[in-house]
Amino acid sequence: MENKRVMNVKTWLQKAKQRIDALDAELIAHFVFAPRRSDRSWLAAHGDDQISQPQLRRANVLLEKRLRGVPLAYVLEHKEFYGRDFWVRPGVLIPRPETESLIDIIKELDLPQQPKFLEIGTGSGCIAITLALEYPQAEVIASDISTKALGIAERNDIRHEGRVEFVQANLLRDLGLDLMQGEHFDVLVANLPYVNKDWEWVDENSLSHEPSTALYAKGNNGLSIYQRLLREISYHRNLDELWLDYLVLEADPCQHEALIKMAEKANFTYLKTDGYALLFEDGWRYWWDWRKQGYVHKTPEVIADELKTGMISYCPEEDCMLEPNIDPGNPDFSE
């Protein structure tokens, strides 16, 4: 677009809408020309306002990016998530509406007043930061393998009160869990790479600007990284280094059945699905009921006592004495 001649907002919009989607053009115009706290109605009211040369150059640069297929969120460098604005760059996934179901499903849980959250693979930090804002007294730890992603997440955290502790780690590695004797989290939440490139509906061109390592997972129909996470959780649980109450994961609905089976083999009990989100409860919160011949949920009093003492039991003492064949050290919660 010509950037030597004086142009007003209305003229720039008319020309831009001939080249890109009309809404995208309006969002770029509003981002460049309008005051920060205004809404898009400003464009109609200020159509005759003249555009300065620096504004015109900036608007044209953003227009050309959008013409090249760069996602609008990267063009404008921000995206809304759960009603809040987050800074995004090509080093992190663009927050998506379906991921908001992770927050919704967590908010339905009966959590303590000061819950403790652990997010694995935080990306832009939108999940961890949202949890910190929704639960003002919570302790939130978030990790990512990417230093670039952590830099973006930390910038978003500072913008939204700065309450999240960020750690560079590959899943549970480097979190120091070997030093955390009996570390307890109310919720572990993860939106890990799960897209399978072989799915017929995957449009790789539309996803080409986002980091592939944060999108795609090879093997097990995209569930290979979740499989690794579950194995690492089981390993640290068996060493009494990690206790979870709930596990919340995002995956494509076509993967849910397989992911539920994987989690159940890792001693998690499936509770609920909400859109792309799956909710599980850790098996230590259940024990064997000899009379019912099955695993039942422990009472809140027992759970609180075990958290306090650090001693997990898999059946009431009197029941274990009645049923000598129970192996409380190797329970099977898969049924």
Short mmCIF file of C-alpha atoms in Angstrom, two decimals:
data_model
loop_
_atom_site.label_atom_id
_atom_site.label_comp_id
_atom_site.label_asym_id
_atom_site.label_seq_id
_atom_site.Cartn_x
_atom_site.Cartn_y
_atom_site.Cartn_z
CA MET A 1 0.00 0.00 0.00
CA GLU A 2 1.20 3.52 -0.79
CA ASN A 3 2.74 5.15 2.27
CA LYS A 4 3.98 8.50 0.85
CA ARG A 5 0.61 10.21 0.46
CA VAL A 6 -1.33 11.51 3.48
CA MET A 7 -4.10 9.06 4.29
CA ASN A 8 -6.95 8.96 6.78
CA VAL A 9 -8.20 5.99 8.78
CA LYS A 10 -11.23 5.37 6.55
CA THR A 11 -9.16 5.28 3.35
CA TRP A 12 -6.57 2.93 4.82
CA LEU A 13 -9.33 0.58 5.98
CA GLN A 14 -11.02 0.57 2.58
CA LYS A 15 -7.78 -0.37 0.86
CA ALA A 16 -6.86 -2.96 3.50
CA LYS A 17 -10.24 -4.68 3.29
CA GLN A 18 -9.62 -5.30 -0.40
CA ARG A 19 -6.59 -7.39 0.50
CA ILE A 20 -7.38 -9.18 3.77
CA ASP A 21 -10.42 -10.19 5.81
CA ALA A 22 -12.46 -7.14 6.82
CA LEU A 23 -12.39 -7.97 10.54
CA ASP A 24 -8.64 -8.53 10.46
CA ALA A 25 -8.20 -5.15 8.76
CA GLU A 26 -10.29 -3.43 11.42
CA LEU A 27 -8.36 -5.10 14.23
CA ILE A 28 -5.03 -4.02 12.74
CA ALA A 29 -6.32 -0.47 12.22
CA HIS A 30 -7.63 -0.27 15.76
CA PHE A 31 -4.38 -1.67 17.15
CA VAL A 32 -2.23 0.90 15.30
CA PHE A 33 -4.38 4.02 15.09
CA ALA A 34 -6.72 4.03 18.10
CA PRO A 35 -6.06 4.82 21.78
CA ARG A 36 -5.42 1.68 23.84
CA ARG A 37 -8.60 1.66 25.91
CA SER A 38 -10.99 2.39 23.05
CA ASP A 39 -13.14 -0.19 21.26
CA ARG A 40 -13.60 -0.72 17.53
CA SER A 41 -16.39 1.88 17.36
CA TRP A 42 -13.53 4.40 17.49
CA LEU A 43 -12.76 3.59 13.85
CA ALA A 44 -16.19 4.74 12.65
CA ALA A 45 -16.07 7.90 14.75
CA HIS A 46 -12.54 8.81 13.63
CA GLY A 47 -12.55 7.75 9.99
CA ASP A 48 -11.43 11.21 8.86
CA ASP A 49 -8.46 11.33 11.23
CA GLN A 50 -5.19 11.63 9.35
CA ILE A 51 -2.61 8.87 9.80
CA SER A 52 0.96 9.86 10.58
CA GLN A 53 3.76 8.42 8.47
CA PRO A 54 5.07 6.20 11.32
CA GLN A 55 1.53 4.86 11.91
CA LEU A 56 1.06 4.23 8.21
CA ARG A 57 4.34 2.34 7.92
CA ARG A 58 3.52 0.23 10.96
CA ALA A 59 0.00 -0.58 9.74
CA ASN A 60 1.33 -1.59 6.32
CA VAL A 61 3.97 -3.86 7.87
CA LEU A 62 1.29 -5.65 9.88
CA LEU A 63 -0.93 -5.88 6.82
CA GLU A 64 1.85 -7.53 4.83
CA LYS A 65 2.45 -10.04 7.63
CA ARG A 66 -1.21 -11.01 7.59
CA LEU A 67 -1.08 -11.34 3.79
CA ARG A 68 1.76 -13.85 4.22
CA GLY A 69 -0.47 -15.97 6.43
CA VAL A 70 1.00 -14.98 9.80
CA PRO A 71 -1.75 -15.61 12.41
CA LEU A 72 -3.46 -12.43 13.55
CA ALA A 73 -2.45 -13.09 17.17
CA TYR A 74 1.22 -12.99 16.14
CA VAL A 75 0.62 -9.92 13.97
CA LEU A 76 -0.92 -8.01 16.89
CA GLU A 77 1.26 -9.81 19.47
CA HIS A 78 -1.60 -10.48 21.84
CA LYS A 79 -4.50 -12.89 22.37
CA GLU A 80 -7.34 -13.03 24.86
CA PHE A 81 -7.62 -16.04 27.18
CA TYR A 82 -10.27 -16.42 29.87
CA GLY A 83 -11.16 -12.73 29.55
CA ARG A 84 -7.58 -11.51 29.94
CA ASP A 85 -5.05 -10.27 27.42
CA PHE A 86 -1.76 -12.15 26.92
CA TRP A 87 1.33 -11.26 24.94
CA VAL A 88 2.14 -13.90 22.32
CA ARG A 89 5.05 -14.38 19.97
CA PRO A 90 5.98 -17.16 17.48
CA GLY A 91 7.90 -18.95 20.26
CA VAL A 92 4.66 -20.08 21.95
CA LEU A 93 1.33 -21.53 20.92
CA ILE A 94 -1.51 -19.10 20.44
CA PRO A 95 -3.99 -19.56 23.33
CA ARG A 96 -7.15 -21.24 22.09
CA PRO A 97 -10.74 -21.11 23.37
CA GLU A 98 -10.87 -24.90 23.87
CA THR A 99 -8.03 -24.65 26.40
CA GLU A 100 -10.26 -22.53 28.65
CA SER A 101 -12.09 -25.76 29.55
CA LEU A 102 -9.03 -26.71 31.63
CA ILE A 103 -9.71 -23.72 33.87
CA ASP A 104 -13.45 -24.45 33.96
CA ILE A 105 -12.99 -28.06 35.06
CA ILE A 106 -10.50 -27.06 37.79
CA LYS A 107 -12.87 -24.41 39.14
CA GLU A 108 -15.49 -27.11 39.71
CA LEU A 109 -13.20 -28.93 42.16
CA ASP A 110 -13.52 -28.61 45.92
CA LEU A 111 -10.05 -27.19 46.53
CA PRO A 112 -8.58 -25.72 49.72
CA GLN A 113 -8.43 -21.97 50.21
CA GLN A 114 -4.72 -21.97 49.38
CA PRO A 115 -4.36 -24.58 46.62
CA LYS A 116 -1.07 -25.55 45.07
CA PHE A 117 -0.91 -25.90 41.28
CA LEU A 118 1.76 -27.35 39.00
CA GLU A 119 1.58 -26.74 35.25
CA ILE A 120 3.80 -28.72 32.89
CA GLY A 121 4.50 -27.11 29.48
CA THR A 122 3.29 -23.60 30.26
CA GLY A 123 4.03 -21.90 26.89
CA SER A 124 2.71 -18.34 27.10
CA GLY A 125 1.83 -18.93 30.75
CA CYS A 126 -1.86 -18.27 30.16
CA ILE A 127 -3.06 -21.32 32.15
CA ALA A 128 -0.78 -20.88 35.16
CA ILE A 129 -1.34 -17.11 35.31
CA THR A 130 -5.11 -17.53 35.01
CA LEU A 131 -5.08 -20.01 37.91
CA ALA A 132 -3.05 -17.57 40.00
CA LEU A 133 -5.60 -14.84 39.27
CA GLU A 134 -8.66 -17.05 39.81
CA TYR A 135 -7.17 -18.34 43.09
CA PRO A 136 -5.47 -15.28 44.67
CA GLN A 137 -4.04 -17.29 47.60
CA ALA A 138 -2.72 -20.16 45.48
CA GLU A 139 0.88 -21.20 44.97
CA VAL A 140 1.51 -21.78 41.27
CA ILE A 141 4.59 -23.39 39.74
CA ALA A 142 4.88 -23.66 35.95
CA SER A 143 7.56 -25.27 33.79
CA ASP A 144 8.58 -25.41 30.16
CA ILE A 145 11.51 -26.88 28.27
CA SER A 146 11.84 -23.74 26.11
CA THR A 147 13.74 -20.72 27.43
CA LYS A 148 12.02 -18.57 24.81
CA ALA A 149 8.59 -19.66 26.02
CA LEU A 150 9.56 -19.02 29.64
CA GLY A 151 10.66 -15.49 28.73
CA ILE A 152 7.26 -14.79 27.20
CA ALA A 153 5.45 -16.41 30.14
CA GLU A 154 7.42 -14.35 32.65
CA ARG A 155 6.58 -11.15 30.79
CA ASN A 156 2.88 -12.09 30.88
CA ASP A 157 3.16 -12.91 34.58
CA ILE A 158 4.63 -9.50 35.38
CA ARG A 159 1.80 -7.91 33.45
CA HIS A 160 -0.75 -9.87 35.51
CA GLU A 161 0.59 -9.39 39.08
CA GLY A 162 3.71 -11.61 38.85
CA ARG A 163 2.77 -14.46 41.19
CA VAL A 164 3.84 -17.59 39.24
CA GLU A 165 7.15 -19.36 39.81
CA PHE A 166 8.64 -20.50 36.48
CA VAL A 167 11.13 -23.35 36.09
CA GLN A 168 12.91 -24.64 33.00
CA ALA A 169 12.33 -28.39 32.94
CA ASN A 170 11.64 -31.31 30.62
CA LEU A 171 8.37 -32.64 32.05
CA LEU A 172 9.18 -33.55 35.68
CA ARG A 173 12.94 -33.59 35.17
CA ASP A 174 14.88 -30.70 36.70
CA LEU A 175 11.98 -29.77 38.97
CA GLY A 176 14.00 -31.02 41.93
CA LEU A 177 11.41 -33.63 42.88
CA ASP A 178 14.19 -35.87 44.22
CA LEU A 179 14.69 -33.19 46.88
CA MET A 180 10.99 -32.67 47.55
CA GLN A 181 10.17 -35.38 50.05
CA GLY A 182 6.43 -35.80 49.88
CA GLU A 183 5.79 -32.76 47.66
CA HIS A 184 2.02 -32.31 47.29
CA PHE A 185 0.06 -30.50 44.59
CA ASP A 186 -3.70 -30.14 44.56
CA VAL A 187 -3.73 -30.07 40.74
CA LEU A 188 -1.22 -30.91 38.03
CA VAL A 189 -2.42 -29.44 34.74
CA ALA A 190 -0.85 -29.95 31.32
CA ASN A 191 -1.58 -29.00 27.73
CA LEU A 192 1.27 -30.89 26.09
CA PRO A 193 1.89 -31.50 22.37
CA TYR A 194 -0.70 -34.01 21.17
CA VAL A 195 -1.46 -33.29 17.50
CA ASN A 196 -0.84 -36.20 15.12
CA LYS A 197 0.26 -35.00 11.67
CA ASP A 198 -1.44 -38.04 10.14
CA TRP A 199 -4.91 -36.85 11.11
CA GLU A 200 -6.83 -36.04 7.93
CA TRP A 201 -8.24 -32.81 9.35
CA VAL A 202 -4.88 -31.30 10.35
CA ASP A 203 -4.08 -28.22 8.24
CA GLU A 204 -0.31 -27.97 8.59
CA ASN A 205 -0.21 -24.77 6.53
CA SER A 206 -2.43 -22.92 9.00
CA LEU A 207 -0.24 -24.13 11.87
CA SER A 208 3.09 -23.54 10.16
CA HIS A 209 3.88 -20.31 12.04
CA GLU A 210 3.46 -21.90 15.49
CA PRO A 211 6.27 -23.91 17.13
CA SER A 212 5.97 -27.50 15.89
CA THR A 213 7.53 -28.86 19.08
CA ALA A 214 4.61 -27.41 21.04
CA LEU A 215 2.02 -28.85 18.63
CA TYR A 216 3.01 -32.28 17.37
CA ALA A 217 3.85 -35.51 19.14
CA LYS A 218 5.16 -38.60 17.35
CA GLY A 219 3.94 -42.05 18.30
CA ASN A 220 0.90 -43.47 20.05
CA ASN A 221 -1.46 -41.34 17.92
CA GLY A 222 -0.03 -38.17 19.45
CA LEU A 223 -0.11 -39.35 23.06
CA SER A 224 3.57 -40.31 23.44
CA ILE A 225 4.49 -37.27 25.56
CA TYR A 226 1.50 -37.77 27.85
CA GLN A 227 2.57 -41.39 28.21
CA ARG A 228 6.01 -40.20 29.33
CA LEU A 229 4.48 -37.75 31.80
CA LEU A 230 2.34 -40.47 33.37
CA ARG A 231 5.37 -42.73 33.71
CA GLU A 232 7.35 -39.98 35.41
CA ILE A 233 4.48 -39.23 37.79
CA SER A 234 4.30 -42.92 38.70
CA TYR A 235 8.06 -43.05 39.26
CA HIS A 236 8.10 -40.09 41.66
CA ARG A 237 4.91 -41.28 43.36
CA ASN A 238 6.50 -44.66 44.07
CA LEU A 239 9.45 -42.88 45.69
CA ASP A 240 7.03 -40.86 47.87
CA GLU A 241 8.35 -37.69 46.21
CA LEU A 242 5.13 -36.53 44.57
CA TRP A 243 1.52 -36.59 45.66
CA LEU A 244 -1.23 -35.24 43.43
CA ASP A 245 -4.91 -34.84 44.17
CA TYR A 246 -6.08 -34.17 40.63
CA LEU A 247 -4.65 -34.41 37.12
CA VAL A 248 -6.12 -32.23 34.33
CA LEU A 249 -5.03 -32.81 30.74
CA GLU A 250 -5.97 -31.42 27.33
CA ALA A 251 -6.21 -33.72 24.31
CA ASP A 252 -8.21 -34.05 21.13
CA PRO A 253 -11.55 -35.81 21.73
CA CYS A 254 -10.45 -38.60 19.36
CA GLN A 255 -7.69 -39.41 21.89
CA HIS A 256 -9.76 -39.33 25.05
CA GLU A 257 -10.59 -43.02 25.27
CA ALA A 258 -6.94 -44.04 24.88
CA LEU A 259 -5.72 -41.37 27.29
CA ILE A 260 -8.22 -42.46 29.93
CA LYS A 261 -6.93 -46.04 29.70
CA MET A 262 -3.33 -44.83 29.98
CA ALA A 263 -4.12 -42.72 33.05
CA GLU A 264 -6.02 -45.54 34.72
CA LYS A 265 -3.03 -47.86 34.26
CA ALA A 266 -0.98 -45.17 36.03
CA ASN A 267 -3.38 -45.37 39.01
CA PHE A 268 -5.55 -42.38 38.19
CA THR A 269 -9.33 -42.54 38.37
CA TYR A 270 -11.17 -40.84 35.49
CA LEU A 271 -13.81 -38.39 36.73
CA LYS A 272 -15.01 -36.13 33.93
CA THR A 273 -14.62 -34.72 30.41
CA ASP A 274 -15.29 -31.08 29.54
CA GLY A 275 -14.63 -30.33 25.88
CA TYR A 276 -10.95 -31.02 25.32
CA ALA A 277 -10.23 -31.32 29.06
CA LEU A 278 -10.00 -34.56 31.03
CA LEU A 279 -10.13 -34.72 34.83
CA PHE A 280 -8.56 -37.53 36.89
CA GLU A 281 -8.09 -38.16 40.60
CA ASP A 282 -4.91 -39.74 41.92
CA GLY A 283 -5.23 -43.32 43.15
CA TRP A 284 -3.73 -42.66 46.61
CA ARG A 285 -7.04 -40.98 47.50
CA TYR A 286 -8.79 -44.37 47.21
CA TRP A 287 -8.44 -47.56 49.24
CA TRP A 288 -9.68 -51.11 49.22
CA ASP A 289 -13.03 -51.78 50.87
CA TRP A 290 -12.97 -55.43 51.89
CA ARG A 291 -16.73 -55.54 52.41
CA LYS A 292 -17.52 -54.05 49.01
CA GLN A 293 -14.66 -55.93 47.35
CA GLY A 294 -13.52 -52.83 45.49
CA TYR A 295 -11.72 -49.50 45.77
CA VAL A 296 -13.67 -46.62 47.31
CA HIS A 297 -12.90 -42.98 47.94
CA LYS A 298 -11.24 -42.23 51.26
CA THR A 299 -13.03 -39.89 53.63
CA PRO A 300 -11.84 -36.26 53.75
CA GLU A 301 -10.61 -36.89 57.31
CA VAL A 302 -8.40 -39.80 56.21
CA ILE A 303 -7.03 -37.81 53.25
CA ALA A 304 -6.21 -34.84 55.48
CA ASP A 305 -4.49 -37.08 58.02
CA GLU A 306 -2.39 -38.83 55.37
CA LEU A 307 -1.29 -35.51 53.92
CA LYS A 308 -0.28 -34.39 57.41
CA THR A 309 1.62 -37.54 58.34
CA GLY A 310 2.98 -38.43 54.91
CA MET A 311 1.82 -42.01 55.35
CA ILE A 312 -0.38 -43.43 52.58
CA SER A 313 -2.54 -46.48 53.24
CA TYR A 314 -4.41 -48.52 50.66
CA CYS A 315 -6.96 -50.05 52.99
CA PRO A 316 -8.22 -49.38 56.54
CA GLU A 317 -6.07 -51.17 59.07
CA GLU A 318 -8.91 -53.44 60.17
CA ASP A 319 -9.76 -54.34 56.56
CA CYS A 320 -6.16 -55.19 55.69
CA MET A 321 -6.10 -57.51 58.69
CA LEU A 322 -9.30 -59.20 57.52
CA GLU A 323 -8.11 -59.64 53.93
CA PRO A 324 -4.54 -60.98 53.91
CA ASN A 325 -4.40 -61.30 50.11
CA ILE A 326 -4.51 -57.55 49.57
CA ASP A 327 -1.24 -56.08 48.38
CA PRO A 328 -1.56 -52.43 49.46
CA GLY A 329 1.80 -51.62 47.94
CA ASN A 330 0.70 -52.43 44.39
CA PRO A 331 -2.95 -51.45 43.96
CA ASP A 332 -4.67 -51.68 40.59
CA PHE A 333 -7.07 -48.78 39.95
CA SER A 334 -7.68 -49.65 36.32
CA GLU A 335 -11.10 -51.16 36.89
#
